[in-house]
Amino acid sequence: MAKSRSHNRYQFYIATIDTEIRQRKKLEMDLHEALEHHELSLVYQPQIDFKTSQMVGAEALLRWKHPEKGLISPEMFIPMAESNLDIIPIGDWVLESACHQLHEWRQNGFSDLRIAVNLSAIQLRDKNIVDRINYLLNKYQIPPQRLEIEVTETCIMEDIELSSEQLNKIKATGITLALDDFGTGYSSLSYLKQFPFDKLKIDKTFVEDLPANKENTVIVEAIIQLGRSFGIEVIAEGVETREQETHLINSGCTEGQGYFYSKPIPEKEFAEFLRAWKNKPANS
Ligand code: C2E
Ligand code: MG
Ligand code: MG
Ligand code: MG
């Protein structure tokens, strides 16, 4: 009796795992066609300069609207695209769409804006990436410092030597380099010395419960000091409240991004948001 029950349970597990694998495979196949089916889009999240309260840039974030399942999180589908190298065409599309968008904003008078694009480890290791970026800067007449590339510590970790080589080549084009999710990876300190980053992005998990959480308060202050000593700018992500903002400003952080200012916005609504933000009285 006991034996057959455990046998049943075993079969049940196998069936569940089997279904999960099949569902994942199906999703992977859907993702493979998502570009062609126009299911991918970019949303843009404002980045605010604390000193001037002006919007100085926006991070482009990828969205996938699955025809049946609706919106799927990039945390779920990007690793999938990385595992079968679909991230190369998808990442390429992201880069081109972001550059195209920036070109439009610049033509509409927002020439001071910068756009930040997330680069996956696979893209960073791609030998064509530097040529591709140069081609896009040229095609869309973008001054290199207006394009910012974000990579994570984990991304660099996978091949430190090649990452260093590639990052230096990207940096040589004049592009701004940001280290994303700072503090969540490994041995962050050595990266600062070894890689040509212009900017650190404090991960939102440290910003979440500022200033109530004393450990996070200490970590955030240490990151900001670290950035300052290295002459690297520091931006905080996941700013949701004025309290967090005040604390970040008092600690010497120079830029912020988060729901307090705005959620990521679809292209169609962004120009309107930009205009409204520009006309907004300071400190409101
Ligand atoms: P990330 O680059 O660290 O992006 C920040 C994430 O935090 C975004 O999630 C954003 O929507 C979210 N966020 C922004 N402000 C707040 C806030 O105030 N509170 C909270 N709780 N969250 C906030 P999203 O868009 O779901 O993206 C998740 C991750 O997926 C990104 O993290 C990035 O690693 C990856 N990703 C997104 N788009 C791309 C892309 O085009 N290429 C690559 N390679 N990765 C991407
Ligand atoms: Mg990012
Ligand atoms: Mg981040
Ligand atoms: Mg992240």
Short mmCIF file of C-alpha atoms and ligand atoms in Angstrom, two decimals:
data_model
loop_
_atom_site.label_atom_id
_atom_site.label_comp_id
_atom_site.label_asym_id
_atom_site.label_seq_id
_atom_site.Cartn_x
_atom_site.Cartn_y
_atom_site.Cartn_z
CA MET A 1 0.00 0.00 0.00
CA ALA A 2 2.65 2.46 1.15
CA LYS A 3 4.81 1.42 -1.75
CA SER A 4 2.12 2.00 -4.35
CA ARG A 5 1.26 5.38 -2.85
CA SER A 6 4.86 6.54 -3.10
CA HIS A 7 4.99 5.12 -6.60
CA ASN A 8 1.91 7.18 -7.52
CA ARG A 9 3.45 10.26 -6.05
CA TYR A 10 6.63 9.63 -8.00
CA GLN A 11 4.65 9.34 -11.22
CA PHE A 12 2.80 12.51 -10.34
CA TYR A 13 6.11 14.37 -9.93
CA ILE A 14 7.39 13.05 -13.22
CA ALA A 15 4.18 14.17 -14.94
CA THR A 16 4.42 17.62 -13.35
CA ILE A 17 8.04 18.07 -14.36
CA ASP A 18 7.21 16.82 -17.84
CA THR A 19 4.40 19.38 -18.18
CA GLU A 20 6.66 22.14 -16.91
CA ILE A 21 9.39 21.26 -19.37
CA ARG A 22 6.91 21.17 -22.22
CA GLN A 23 5.39 24.51 -21.21
CA ARG A 24 8.83 26.06 -21.00
CA LYS A 25 9.77 24.68 -24.42
CA LYS A 26 6.54 26.07 -25.87
CA LEU A 27 7.23 29.48 -24.34
CA GLU A 28 10.75 29.40 -25.70
CA MET A 29 9.39 28.68 -29.17
CA ASP A 30 6.88 31.52 -28.81
CA LEU A 31 9.67 33.85 -27.73
CA HIS A 32 11.66 32.83 -30.78
CA GLU A 33 8.87 34.30 -32.91
CA ALA A 34 7.99 37.22 -30.68
CA LEU A 35 10.07 39.73 -32.63
CA GLU A 36 8.58 38.73 -35.94
CA HIS A 37 5.08 38.83 -34.46
CA HIS A 38 5.64 42.33 -33.06
CA GLU A 39 5.00 41.22 -29.50
CA LEU A 40 8.04 43.00 -28.07
CA SER A 41 8.09 46.64 -27.05
CA LEU A 42 10.13 49.03 -24.98
CA VAL A 43 8.99 51.12 -22.05
CA TYR A 44 11.05 53.99 -20.70
CA GLN A 45 11.64 54.87 -17.07
CA PRO A 46 12.72 58.45 -16.25
CA GLN A 47 15.98 59.15 -14.44
CA ILE A 48 16.03 62.33 -12.35
CA ASP A 49 18.94 64.57 -11.43
CA PHE A 50 18.57 65.36 -7.72
CA LYS A 51 20.23 68.77 -7.98
CA THR A 52 18.09 70.22 -10.75
CA SER A 53 15.02 67.94 -10.48
CA GLN A 54 15.26 67.61 -14.25
CA MET A 55 14.77 64.39 -16.14
CA VAL A 56 18.22 63.65 -17.52
CA GLY A 57 17.62 60.26 -19.01
CA ALA A 58 15.48 57.18 -19.33
CA GLU A 59 16.16 53.47 -19.04
CA ALA A 60 14.73 51.35 -21.84
CA LEU A 61 13.06 48.21 -20.46
CA LEU A 62 11.87 45.35 -22.60
CA ARG A 63 8.28 44.07 -22.52
CA TRP A 64 6.85 40.91 -24.06
CA LYS A 65 3.10 40.70 -24.56
CA HIS A 66 2.33 37.05 -25.15
CA PRO A 67 -0.84 36.56 -27.27
CA GLU A 68 -2.41 34.21 -24.68
CA LYS A 69 -0.50 34.70 -21.46
CA GLY A 70 -0.32 38.49 -21.54
CA LEU A 71 2.68 40.38 -20.17
CA ILE A 72 5.60 38.17 -19.21
CA SER A 73 8.33 39.54 -16.95
CA PRO A 74 11.78 40.12 -18.45
CA GLU A 75 13.19 38.35 -15.37
CA MET A 76 11.51 35.26 -16.80
CA PHE A 77 12.02 35.55 -20.56
CA ILE A 78 15.46 37.15 -20.78
CA PRO A 79 17.24 34.15 -19.25
CA MET A 80 15.25 32.04 -21.71
CA ALA A 81 16.44 34.15 -24.65
CA GLU A 82 19.98 33.94 -23.30
CA SER A 83 19.89 30.17 -23.11
CA ASN A 84 19.20 29.73 -26.84
CA LEU A 85 20.99 32.88 -28.09
CA ASP A 86 17.76 34.57 -29.17
CA ILE A 87 19.05 37.41 -27.00
CA ILE A 88 21.35 38.41 -29.87
CA PRO A 89 18.59 39.41 -32.33
CA ILE A 90 16.32 40.58 -29.50
CA GLY A 91 19.08 42.63 -27.86
CA ASP A 92 19.93 44.07 -31.23
CA TRP A 93 16.34 45.11 -31.72
CA VAL A 94 16.35 46.72 -28.25
CA LEU A 95 19.50 48.70 -29.08
CA GLU A 96 18.17 49.88 -32.41
CA SER A 97 14.71 50.77 -31.07
CA ALA A 98 16.22 52.71 -28.17
CA CYS A 99 18.55 54.65 -30.49
CA HIS A 100 15.69 55.34 -32.87
CA GLN A 101 13.57 56.60 -29.98
CA LEU A 102 16.34 58.85 -28.68
CA HIS A 103 16.77 60.25 -32.17
CA GLU A 104 13.07 61.19 -32.20
CA TRP A 105 13.20 62.83 -28.79
CA ARG A 106 16.26 64.78 -29.87
CA GLN A 107 14.46 65.95 -32.99
CA ASN A 108 11.56 67.10 -30.83
CA GLY A 109 13.80 69.36 -28.80
CA PHE A 110 14.82 67.04 -25.96
CA SER A 111 18.46 66.99 -26.96
CA ASP A 112 19.85 66.72 -23.41
CA LEU A 113 18.31 63.33 -22.75
CA ARG A 114 20.33 60.17 -22.39
CA ILE A 115 19.05 56.68 -22.95
CA ALA A 116 20.18 53.64 -20.94
CA VAL A 117 20.06 50.16 -22.44
CA ASN A 118 20.60 46.87 -20.59
CA LEU A 119 23.14 44.57 -22.20
CA SER A 120 23.13 40.85 -21.54
CA ALA A 121 26.35 38.87 -20.92
CA ILE A 122 25.93 37.13 -24.27
CA GLN A 123 25.70 40.45 -26.09
CA LEU A 124 28.71 41.80 -24.24
CA ARG A 125 30.77 38.82 -25.41
CA ASP A 126 29.58 39.17 -29.00
CA LYS A 127 32.51 40.24 -31.17
CA ASN A 128 30.22 42.43 -33.31
CA ILE A 129 28.78 44.48 -30.49
CA VAL A 130 31.16 47.45 -30.74
CA ASP A 131 30.71 47.81 -34.51
CA ARG A 132 26.99 47.48 -34.07
CA ILE A 133 26.86 50.24 -31.46
CA ASN A 134 29.02 52.52 -33.59
CA TYR A 135 26.79 51.86 -36.59
CA LEU A 136 23.68 52.81 -34.61
CA LEU A 137 25.23 55.96 -33.12
CA ASN A 138 26.09 57.03 -36.62
CA LYS A 139 22.78 56.08 -38.20
CA TYR A 140 20.73 57.95 -35.57
CA GLN A 141 23.22 60.82 -35.13
CA ILE A 142 23.58 60.23 -31.42
CA PRO A 143 26.51 61.73 -29.51
CA PRO A 144 28.06 58.68 -27.80
CA GLN A 145 27.76 60.08 -24.27
CA ARG A 146 23.97 60.16 -24.73
CA LEU A 147 23.89 56.38 -24.88
CA GLU A 148 24.43 54.49 -21.67
CA ILE A 149 25.06 50.77 -21.51
CA GLU A 150 24.12 48.93 -18.31
CA VAL A 151 25.74 45.63 -17.41
CA THR A 152 25.51 43.66 -14.17
CA GLU A 153 28.27 42.22 -12.03
CA THR A 154 26.99 38.74 -12.76
CA CYS A 155 27.28 39.52 -16.46
CA ILE A 156 30.96 40.44 -16.11
CA MET A 157 31.69 37.52 -13.80
CA GLU A 158 31.02 34.98 -16.53
CA ASP A 159 34.20 35.90 -18.36
CA ILE A 160 36.16 38.62 -16.64
CA GLU A 161 38.94 38.91 -19.20
CA LEU A 162 36.72 39.12 -22.27
CA SER A 163 34.27 41.43 -20.47
CA SER A 164 37.11 43.76 -19.58
CA GLU A 165 38.33 43.81 -23.17
CA GLN A 166 34.86 44.45 -24.56
CA LEU A 167 33.94 47.06 -21.97
CA ASN A 168 37.13 48.97 -22.74
CA LYS A 169 36.28 48.90 -26.44
CA ILE A 170 32.75 50.14 -25.75
CA LYS A 171 34.12 52.81 -23.45
CA ALA A 172 36.53 53.96 -26.19
CA THR A 173 33.53 54.89 -28.36
CA GLY A 174 32.66 57.51 -25.73
CA ILE A 175 29.58 55.73 -24.45
CA THR A 176 28.61 55.94 -20.78
CA LEU A 177 29.01 52.66 -18.88
CA ALA A 178 26.90 51.81 -15.85
CA LEU A 179 27.22 48.91 -13.42
CA ASP A 180 23.65 47.76 -12.74
CA ASP A 181 22.26 46.12 -9.58
CA PHE A 182 25.41 47.15 -7.75
CA GLY A 183 26.01 45.34 -4.48
CA THR A 184 24.07 42.18 -5.34
CA GLY A 185 26.89 40.36 -7.15
CA TYR A 186 30.37 39.35 -6.04
CA SER A 187 33.52 41.24 -5.08
CA SER A 188 32.16 44.53 -6.29
CA LEU A 189 35.21 46.48 -5.16
CA SER A 190 37.69 44.95 -7.55
CA TYR A 191 35.39 45.63 -10.50
CA LEU A 192 35.53 49.33 -9.85
CA LYS A 193 39.28 49.30 -10.19
CA GLN A 194 39.36 46.94 -13.13
CA PHE A 195 36.55 48.22 -15.33
CA PRO A 196 35.92 51.64 -16.85
CA PHE A 197 32.53 52.39 -15.29
CA ASP A 198 31.17 55.92 -15.25
CA LYS A 199 28.25 55.10 -13.04
CA LEU A 200 27.01 52.76 -10.31
CA LYS A 201 23.36 51.87 -9.97
CA ILE A 202 22.46 51.03 -6.38
CA ASP A 203 20.21 47.99 -6.50
CA LYS A 204 16.62 48.58 -5.48
CA THR A 205 16.77 45.95 -2.72
CA PHE A 206 19.03 48.32 -0.75
CA VAL A 207 16.79 51.32 -1.38
CA GLU A 208 13.55 49.52 -0.54
CA ASP A 209 13.32 50.23 3.18
CA LEU A 210 15.51 53.31 3.58
CA PRO A 211 16.05 54.79 6.08
CA ALA A 212 14.26 52.46 8.53
CA ASN A 213 16.54 49.53 7.75
CA LYS A 214 19.87 50.35 9.37
CA GLU A 215 21.92 47.76 7.47
CA ASN A 216 20.67 49.06 4.14
CA THR A 217 21.27 52.62 5.25
CA VAL A 218 24.90 51.77 5.97
CA ILE A 219 25.30 49.87 2.69
CA VAL A 220 23.81 52.68 0.61
CA GLU A 221 26.00 55.28 2.29
CA ALA A 222 29.06 53.13 1.75
CA ILE A 223 28.25 52.67 -1.97
CA ILE A 224 27.79 56.41 -2.43
CA GLN A 225 31.10 57.15 -0.68
CA LEU A 226 32.78 54.48 -2.74
CA GLY A 227 31.49 56.01 -5.96
CA ARG A 228 32.68 59.42 -4.87
CA SER A 229 36.17 58.21 -4.02
CA PHE A 230 36.46 56.59 -7.44
CA GLY A 231 34.94 59.62 -9.18
CA ILE A 232 32.04 57.48 -10.35
CA GLU A 233 28.50 58.83 -10.41
CA VAL A 234 25.90 57.01 -8.32
CA ILE A 235 22.24 56.55 -9.22
CA ALA A 236 19.68 54.85 -6.99
CA GLU A 237 17.05 52.58 -8.52
CA GLY A 238 13.71 51.71 -6.95
CA VAL A 239 13.07 55.11 -5.34
CA GLU A 240 9.43 54.95 -4.27
CA THR A 241 9.03 57.60 -1.57
CA ARG A 242 10.08 61.14 -0.79
CA GLU A 243 11.65 59.84 2.43
CA GLN A 244 13.97 57.59 0.43
CA GLU A 245 14.79 60.44 -1.92
CA THR A 246 15.63 62.82 0.92
CA HIS A 247 17.85 60.24 2.53
CA LEU A 248 19.66 59.52 -0.75
CA ILE A 249 20.22 63.22 -1.43
CA ASN A 250 21.56 63.79 2.09
CA SER A 251 23.94 60.87 1.60
CA GLY A 252 25.37 62.46 -1.56
CA CYS A 253 23.61 60.41 -4.26
CA THR A 254 23.14 62.44 -7.45
CA GLU A 255 20.41 60.70 -9.46
CA GLY A 256 17.33 58.59 -8.87
CA GLN A 257 14.96 56.33 -10.75
CA GLY A 258 11.80 54.68 -9.47
CA TYR A 259 8.04 54.69 -9.05
CA PHE A 260 8.24 57.91 -6.99
CA TYR A 261 8.91 59.72 -10.27
CA SER A 262 7.27 57.33 -12.66
CA LYS A 263 6.76 53.72 -13.63
CA PRO A 264 8.28 52.77 -16.98
CA ILE A 265 6.19 54.50 -19.67
CA PRO A 266 5.21 53.31 -23.17
CA GLU A 267 6.67 55.28 -26.06
CA LYS A 268 3.37 56.95 -26.97
CA GLU A 269 2.95 58.55 -23.54
CA PHE A 270 6.58 59.43 -22.95
CA ALA A 271 6.77 62.71 -24.90
CA GLU A 272 3.72 63.99 -23.02
CA PHE A 273 5.29 63.01 -19.70
CA LEU A 274 8.54 64.74 -20.69
CA ARG A 275 6.74 67.95 -21.51
CA ALA A 276 4.72 67.87 -18.29
CA TRP A 277 7.86 67.18 -16.26
CA LYS A 278 9.71 70.06 -17.85
CA ASN A 279 6.92 72.48 -16.94
CA LYS A 280 6.51 71.13 -13.44
CA PRO A 281 7.47 73.59 -10.69
CA ALA A 282 10.53 72.44 -8.69
CA ASN A 283 9.93 70.37 -5.54
CA SER A 284 6.36 69.46 -6.35
P1 C2E B 1 17.07 46.37 -14.12
O1 C2E B 1 17.85 46.74 -15.31
O2 C2E B 1 17.73 46.45 -12.80
O3 C2E B 1 15.77 47.30 -14.17
C1 C2E B 1 15.12 47.83 -13.06
C2 C2E B 1 13.85 47.08 -12.74
O4 C2E B 1 13.25 47.65 -11.59
C3 C2E B 1 12.79 47.15 -13.84
O5 C2E B 1 12.09 45.92 -13.82
C4 C2E B 1 11.88 48.29 -13.34
O6 C2E B 1 10.58 48.23 -13.86
C5 C2E B 1 11.91 48.02 -11.86
N1 C2E B 1 11.62 49.22 -11.08
C6 C2E B 1 11.86 50.49 -11.42
N2 C2E B 1 11.50 51.35 -10.43
C7 C2E B 1 11.02 50.59 -9.44
C8 C2E B 1 10.50 50.90 -8.13
O7 C2E B 1 10.41 52.04 -7.70
N3 C2E B 1 10.12 49.83 -7.36
C9 C2E B 1 10.23 48.54 -7.80
N4 C2E B 1 9.84 47.57 -6.98
N5 C2E B 1 10.72 48.22 -9.03
C10 C2E B 1 11.11 49.23 -9.83
P2 C2E B 1 11.72 45.14 -15.17
O8 C2E B 1 11.35 46.13 -16.23
O9 C2E B 1 10.76 44.06 -14.82
O10 C2E B 1 13.09 44.50 -15.61
C11 C2E B 1 13.71 43.52 -14.83
C12 C2E B 1 15.10 43.21 -15.31
O11 C2E B 1 15.06 42.60 -16.61
C13 C2E B 1 15.98 44.45 -15.49
O12 C2E B 1 16.49 44.87 -14.25
C14 C2E B 1 17.04 43.92 -16.43
O13 C2E B 1 18.00 43.18 -15.72
C15 C2E B 1 16.22 42.96 -17.29
N6 C2E B 1 15.89 43.65 -18.55
C16 C2E B 1 14.85 44.47 -18.85
N7 C2E B 1 14.91 44.88 -20.14
C17 C2E B 1 16.04 44.33 -20.67
C18 C2E B 1 16.67 44.38 -21.97
O14 C2E B 1 16.24 45.07 -22.90
N8 C2E B 1 17.81 43.64 -22.14
C19 C2E B 1 18.34 42.90 -21.11
N9 C2E B 1 19.47 42.19 -21.35
N10 C2E B 1 17.79 42.85 -19.89
C20 C2E B 1 16.66 43.56 -19.66
MG MG B 2 19.08 48.20 -15.77
MG MG B 3 19.06 47.35 -11.77
MG MG B 4 17.75 44.05 -11.97
#
